[in-house]
XYZ file of C-alpha atoms in Angstrom:
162
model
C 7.256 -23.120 0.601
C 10.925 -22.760 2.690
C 9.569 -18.967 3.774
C 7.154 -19.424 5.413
C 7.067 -15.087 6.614
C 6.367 -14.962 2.791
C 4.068 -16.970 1.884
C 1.982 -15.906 4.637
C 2.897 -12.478 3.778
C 1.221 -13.256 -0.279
C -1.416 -15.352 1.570
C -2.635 -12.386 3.900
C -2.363 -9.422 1.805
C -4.451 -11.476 -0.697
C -7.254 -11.935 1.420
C -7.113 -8.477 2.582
C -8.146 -7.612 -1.268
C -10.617 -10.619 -2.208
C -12.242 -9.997 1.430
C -13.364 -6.156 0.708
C -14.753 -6.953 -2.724
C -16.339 -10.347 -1.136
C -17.916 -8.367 1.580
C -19.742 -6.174 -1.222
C -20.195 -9.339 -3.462
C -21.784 -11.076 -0.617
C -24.054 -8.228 0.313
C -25.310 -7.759 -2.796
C -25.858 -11.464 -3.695
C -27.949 -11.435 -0.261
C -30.137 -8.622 -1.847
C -30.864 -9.798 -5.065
C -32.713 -12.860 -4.050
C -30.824 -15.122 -6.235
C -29.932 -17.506 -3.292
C -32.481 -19.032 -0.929
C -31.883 -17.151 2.609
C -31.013 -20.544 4.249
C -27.939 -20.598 2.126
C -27.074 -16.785 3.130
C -27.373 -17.588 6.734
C -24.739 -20.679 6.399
C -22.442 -18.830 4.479
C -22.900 -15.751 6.839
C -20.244 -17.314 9.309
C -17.788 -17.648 6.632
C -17.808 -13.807 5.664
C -17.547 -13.383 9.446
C -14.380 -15.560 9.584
C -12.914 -13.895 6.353
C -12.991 -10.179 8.586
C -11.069 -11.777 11.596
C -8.560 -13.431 8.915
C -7.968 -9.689 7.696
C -7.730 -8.420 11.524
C -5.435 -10.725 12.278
C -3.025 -10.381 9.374
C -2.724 -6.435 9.358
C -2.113 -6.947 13.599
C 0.372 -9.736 12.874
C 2.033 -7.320 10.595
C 2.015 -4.799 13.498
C 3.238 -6.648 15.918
C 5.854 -8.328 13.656
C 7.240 -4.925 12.299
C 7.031 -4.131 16.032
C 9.233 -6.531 17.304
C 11.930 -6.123 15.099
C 14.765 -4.365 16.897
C 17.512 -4.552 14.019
C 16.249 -1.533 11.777
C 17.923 -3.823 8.888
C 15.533 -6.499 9.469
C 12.486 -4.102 10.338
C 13.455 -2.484 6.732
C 13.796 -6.028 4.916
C 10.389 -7.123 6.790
C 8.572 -3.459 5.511
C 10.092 -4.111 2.168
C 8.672 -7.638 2.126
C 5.251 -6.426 2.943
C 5.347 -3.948 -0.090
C 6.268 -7.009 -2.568
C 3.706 -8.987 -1.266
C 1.217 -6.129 -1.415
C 2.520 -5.027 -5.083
C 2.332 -8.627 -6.638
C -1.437 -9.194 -5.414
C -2.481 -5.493 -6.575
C -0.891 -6.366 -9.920
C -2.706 -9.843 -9.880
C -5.649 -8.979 -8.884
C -5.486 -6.217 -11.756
C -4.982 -9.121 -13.975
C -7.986 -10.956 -12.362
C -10.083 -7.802 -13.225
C -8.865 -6.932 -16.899
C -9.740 -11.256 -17.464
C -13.200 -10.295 -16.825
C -13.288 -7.332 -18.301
C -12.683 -9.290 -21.323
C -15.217 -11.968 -20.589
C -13.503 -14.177 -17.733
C -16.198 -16.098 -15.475
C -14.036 -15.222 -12.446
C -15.838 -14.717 -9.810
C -14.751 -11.899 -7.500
C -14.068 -9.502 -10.736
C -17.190 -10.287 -12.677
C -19.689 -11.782 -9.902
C -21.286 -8.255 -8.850
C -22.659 -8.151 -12.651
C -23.874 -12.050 -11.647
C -26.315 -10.306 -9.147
C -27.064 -7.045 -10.364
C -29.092 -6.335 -13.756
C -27.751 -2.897 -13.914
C -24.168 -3.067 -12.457
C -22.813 0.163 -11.071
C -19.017 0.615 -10.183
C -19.401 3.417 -8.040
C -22.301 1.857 -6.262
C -20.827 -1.568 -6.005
C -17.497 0.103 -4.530
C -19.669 2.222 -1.829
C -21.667 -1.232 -1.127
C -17.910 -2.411 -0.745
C -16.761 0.374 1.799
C -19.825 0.158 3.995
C -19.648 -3.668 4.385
C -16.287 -3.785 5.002
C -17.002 -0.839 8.006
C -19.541 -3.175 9.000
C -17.726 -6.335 9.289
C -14.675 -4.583 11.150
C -17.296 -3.042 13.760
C -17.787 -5.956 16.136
C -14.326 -6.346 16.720
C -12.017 -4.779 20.078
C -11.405 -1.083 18.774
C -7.497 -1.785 20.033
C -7.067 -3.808 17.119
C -5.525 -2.500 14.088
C -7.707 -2.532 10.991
C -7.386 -3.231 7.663
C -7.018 0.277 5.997
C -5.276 -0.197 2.006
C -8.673 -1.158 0.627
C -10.922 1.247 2.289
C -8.230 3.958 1.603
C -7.817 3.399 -2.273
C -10.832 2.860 -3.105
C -11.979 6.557 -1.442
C -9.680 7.693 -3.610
C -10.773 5.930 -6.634
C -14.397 7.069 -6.039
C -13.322 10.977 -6.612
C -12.734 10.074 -10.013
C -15.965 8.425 -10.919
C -18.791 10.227 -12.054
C -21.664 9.966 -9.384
C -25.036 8.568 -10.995
Protein backbone atom coordinates (compact mmCIF):
# COMPACT_ATOMS: atom_id res chain seq x y z
CA UNK A 1 0.00 0.00 0.00
CA UNK A 2 1.31 3.83 -1.24
CA UNK A 3 -0.33 5.21 2.33
CA UNK A 4 1.23 3.91 4.48
CA UNK A 5 -0.70 6.55 7.57
CA UNK A 6 -3.67 4.40 6.27
CA UNK A 7 -3.02 1.28 6.23
CA UNK A 8 -1.62 1.48 9.56
CA UNK A 9 -4.52 3.50 10.47
CA UNK A 10 -7.06 0.07 9.20
CA UNK A 11 -4.27 -2.12 10.67
CA UNK A 12 -4.44 -0.51 14.28
CA UNK A 13 -7.96 0.26 14.77
CA UNK A 14 -8.50 -3.43 13.80
CA UNK A 15 -6.57 -4.81 16.43
CA UNK A 16 -7.95 -2.46 18.86
CA UNK A 17 -11.42 -4.49 18.18
CA UNK A 18 -10.15 -8.26 17.68
CA UNK A 19 -7.79 -7.54 20.87
CA UNK A 20 -10.83 -6.77 23.45
CA UNK A 21 -12.90 -9.72 22.27
CA UNK A 22 -9.47 -11.90 22.17
CA UNK A 23 -8.69 -10.88 25.66
CA UNK A 24 -12.23 -12.37 26.77
CA UNK A 25 -11.85 -15.29 24.20
CA UNK A 26 -8.55 -16.08 25.65
CA UNK A 27 -9.69 -15.93 29.23
CA UNK A 28 -12.34 -18.00 28.84
CA UNK A 29 -10.59 -20.67 26.67
CA UNK A 30 -7.99 -20.69 29.74
CA UNK A 31 -11.01 -21.61 32.04
CA UNK A 32 -12.67 -24.16 30.31
CA UNK A 33 -9.89 -26.62 30.30
CA UNK A 34 -10.08 -27.32 26.70
CA UNK A 35 -6.30 -26.55 26.17
CA UNK A 36 -3.49 -28.17 28.15
CA UNK A 37 -2.05 -25.22 30.52
CA UNK A 38 1.40 -25.55 28.81
CA UNK A 39 -0.20 -24.23 25.70
CA UNK A 40 -1.94 -21.23 27.76
CA UNK A 41 1.32 -20.26 29.24
CA UNK A 42 3.06 -20.00 25.57
CA UNK A 43 0.38 -18.21 24.16
CA UNK A 44 0.16 -15.97 27.34
CA UNK A 45 3.03 -13.68 25.87
CA UNK A 46 1.20 -13.21 22.75
CA UNK A 47 -2.04 -11.72 24.47
CA UNK A 48 0.54 -9.65 26.36
CA UNK A 49 2.04 -8.32 23.08
CA UNK A 50 -1.51 -7.82 21.48
CA UNK A 51 -2.25 -5.03 24.72
CA UNK A 52 1.06 -3.07 23.98
CA UNK A 53 0.09 -3.22 20.07
CA UNK A 54 -3.28 -1.44 21.21
CA UNK A 55 -1.22 1.06 23.61
CA UNK A 56 0.84 1.95 21.13
CA UNK A 57 -1.60 2.63 18.32
CA UNK A 58 -4.20 4.82 20.34
CA UNK A 59 -0.66 6.90 21.69
CA UNK A 60 0.60 7.02 18.10
CA UNK A 61 -2.72 8.46 17.26
CA UNK A 62 -2.17 11.00 20.09
CA UNK A 63 0.86 12.05 19.40
CA UNK A 64 0.22 12.15 15.61
CA UNK A 65 -3.04 14.29 15.95
CA UNK A 66 -0.74 16.18 18.34
CA UNK A 67 1.78 17.18 16.12
CA UNK A 68 -0.18 18.41 13.49
CA UNK A 69 0.01 22.20 13.45
CA UNK A 70 -2.07 22.87 10.12
CA UNK A 71 -5.73 22.46 11.60
CA UNK A 72 -6.43 21.28 7.79
CA UNK A 73 -4.23 18.41 8.15
CA UNK A 74 -5.11 17.74 11.97
CA UNK A 75 -8.90 17.68 10.50
CA UNK A 76 -7.96 15.35 7.39
CA UNK A 77 -5.80 13.09 9.95
CA UNK A 78 -9.15 13.02 12.62
CA UNK A 79 -11.26 12.34 9.62
CA UNK A 80 -8.98 9.50 8.56
CA UNK A 81 -9.12 7.92 11.92
CA UNK A 82 -13.04 7.90 11.80
CA UNK A 83 -12.92 5.95 8.26
CA UNK A 84 -10.62 3.63 9.48
CA UNK A 85 -12.58 3.15 12.69
CA UNK A 86 -16.09 3.05 10.68
CA UNK A 87 -14.91 0.41 8.01
CA UNK A 88 -13.58 -2.13 10.80
CA UNK A 89 -16.87 -1.56 13.04
CA UNK A 90 -18.84 -2.30 9.87
CA UNK A 91 -16.53 -5.37 9.13
CA UNK A 92 -16.31 -6.69 12.07
CA UNK A 93 -20.29 -6.45 12.14
CA UNK A 94 -20.08 -8.51 9.09
CA UNK A 95 -17.63 -10.96 10.84
CA UNK A 96 -20.33 -11.31 13.61
CA UNK A 97 -23.69 -11.60 11.52
CA UNK A 98 -21.28 -14.66 9.38
CA UNK A 99 -21.40 -16.47 12.55
CA UNK A 100 -24.45 -15.70 13.57
CA UNK A 101 -25.46 -17.57 10.60
CA UNK A 102 -23.14 -20.48 11.13
CA UNK A 103 -19.54 -19.05 10.11
CA UNK A 104 -16.56 -21.02 11.91
CA UNK A 105 -14.86 -17.63 12.42
CA UNK A 106 -13.18 -17.55 15.19
CA UNK A 107 -13.28 -14.31 17.17
CA UNK A 108 -17.30 -14.03 16.51
CA UNK A 109 -18.23 -17.60 17.22
CA UNK A 110 -15.13 -18.98 19.38
CA UNK A 111 -16.63 -17.94 22.95
CA UNK A 112 -19.56 -20.59 22.10
CA UNK A 113 -16.24 -23.00 21.18
CA UNK A 114 -15.47 -22.84 25.01
CA UNK A 115 -18.52 -22.29 26.77
CA UNK A 116 -21.53 -24.94 26.89
CA UNK A 117 -23.91 -22.29 27.87
CA UNK A 118 -22.72 -19.07 26.08
CA UNK A 119 -23.80 -15.83 27.67
CA UNK A 120 -23.45 -12.39 25.81
CA UNK A 121 -23.66 -10.32 28.69
CA UNK A 122 -21.27 -12.47 30.60
CA UNK A 123 -18.85 -12.98 27.80
CA UNK A 124 -18.86 -9.02 27.23
CA UNK A 125 -18.18 -8.37 31.19
CA UNK A 126 -15.37 -11.28 30.90
CA UNK A 127 -14.34 -8.91 27.91
CA UNK A 128 -14.25 -5.54 29.94
CA UNK A 129 -12.42 -6.95 32.93
CA UNK A 130 -9.63 -8.57 30.83
CA UNK A 131 -9.11 -5.86 28.81
CA UNK A 132 -8.76 -3.58 32.41
CA UNK A 133 -6.46 -6.20 33.26
CA UNK A 134 -4.19 -6.31 30.40
CA UNK A 135 -3.95 -2.34 30.25
CA UNK A 136 -2.96 -2.36 34.13
CA UNK A 137 0.75 -3.14 33.95
CA UNK A 138 1.41 -0.50 31.70
CA UNK A 139 2.91 3.48 32.66
CA UNK A 140 -0.50 5.22 33.71
CA UNK A 141 0.88 8.33 31.31
CA UNK A 142 -0.01 6.34 28.47
CA UNK A 143 -3.17 6.81 26.72
CA UNK A 144 -5.47 3.80 26.67
CA UNK A 145 -7.53 2.22 24.46
CA UNK A 146 -11.09 3.51 25.40
CA UNK A 147 -13.82 2.81 22.04
CA UNK A 148 -14.20 -0.81 23.10
CA UNK A 149 -14.50 -0.54 26.77
CA UNK A 150 -16.81 2.52 26.17
CA UNK A 151 -19.38 0.83 23.71
CA UNK A 152 -19.64 -2.05 25.02
CA UNK A 153 -20.78 -0.31 28.69
CA UNK A 154 -23.19 1.01 26.75
CA UNK A 155 -24.31 -2.02 25.02
CA UNK A 156 -24.58 -3.88 28.38
CA UNK A 157 -27.57 -1.37 29.60
CA UNK A 158 -29.56 -2.89 27.05
CA UNK A 159 -29.14 -6.52 27.84
CA UNK A 160 -31.16 -8.22 30.21
CA UNK A 161 -28.94 -9.31 33.27
CA UNK A 162 -29.22 -13.23 33.95
Amino acid sequence: DKDAEWAFLRTGYGECFDSFFAFGLFELAKRSGFFPPALVDTFEPVIREEGRHILFFVNWVAWQSANKTNVLDKAIFRIRCIGALLLNAFGRLDIAGDAASGSDNFVAAGGQNFATEFNVREFLELCLSENDKRMAPFDVRLIRPTLMPTMIKFVLNFIPKK
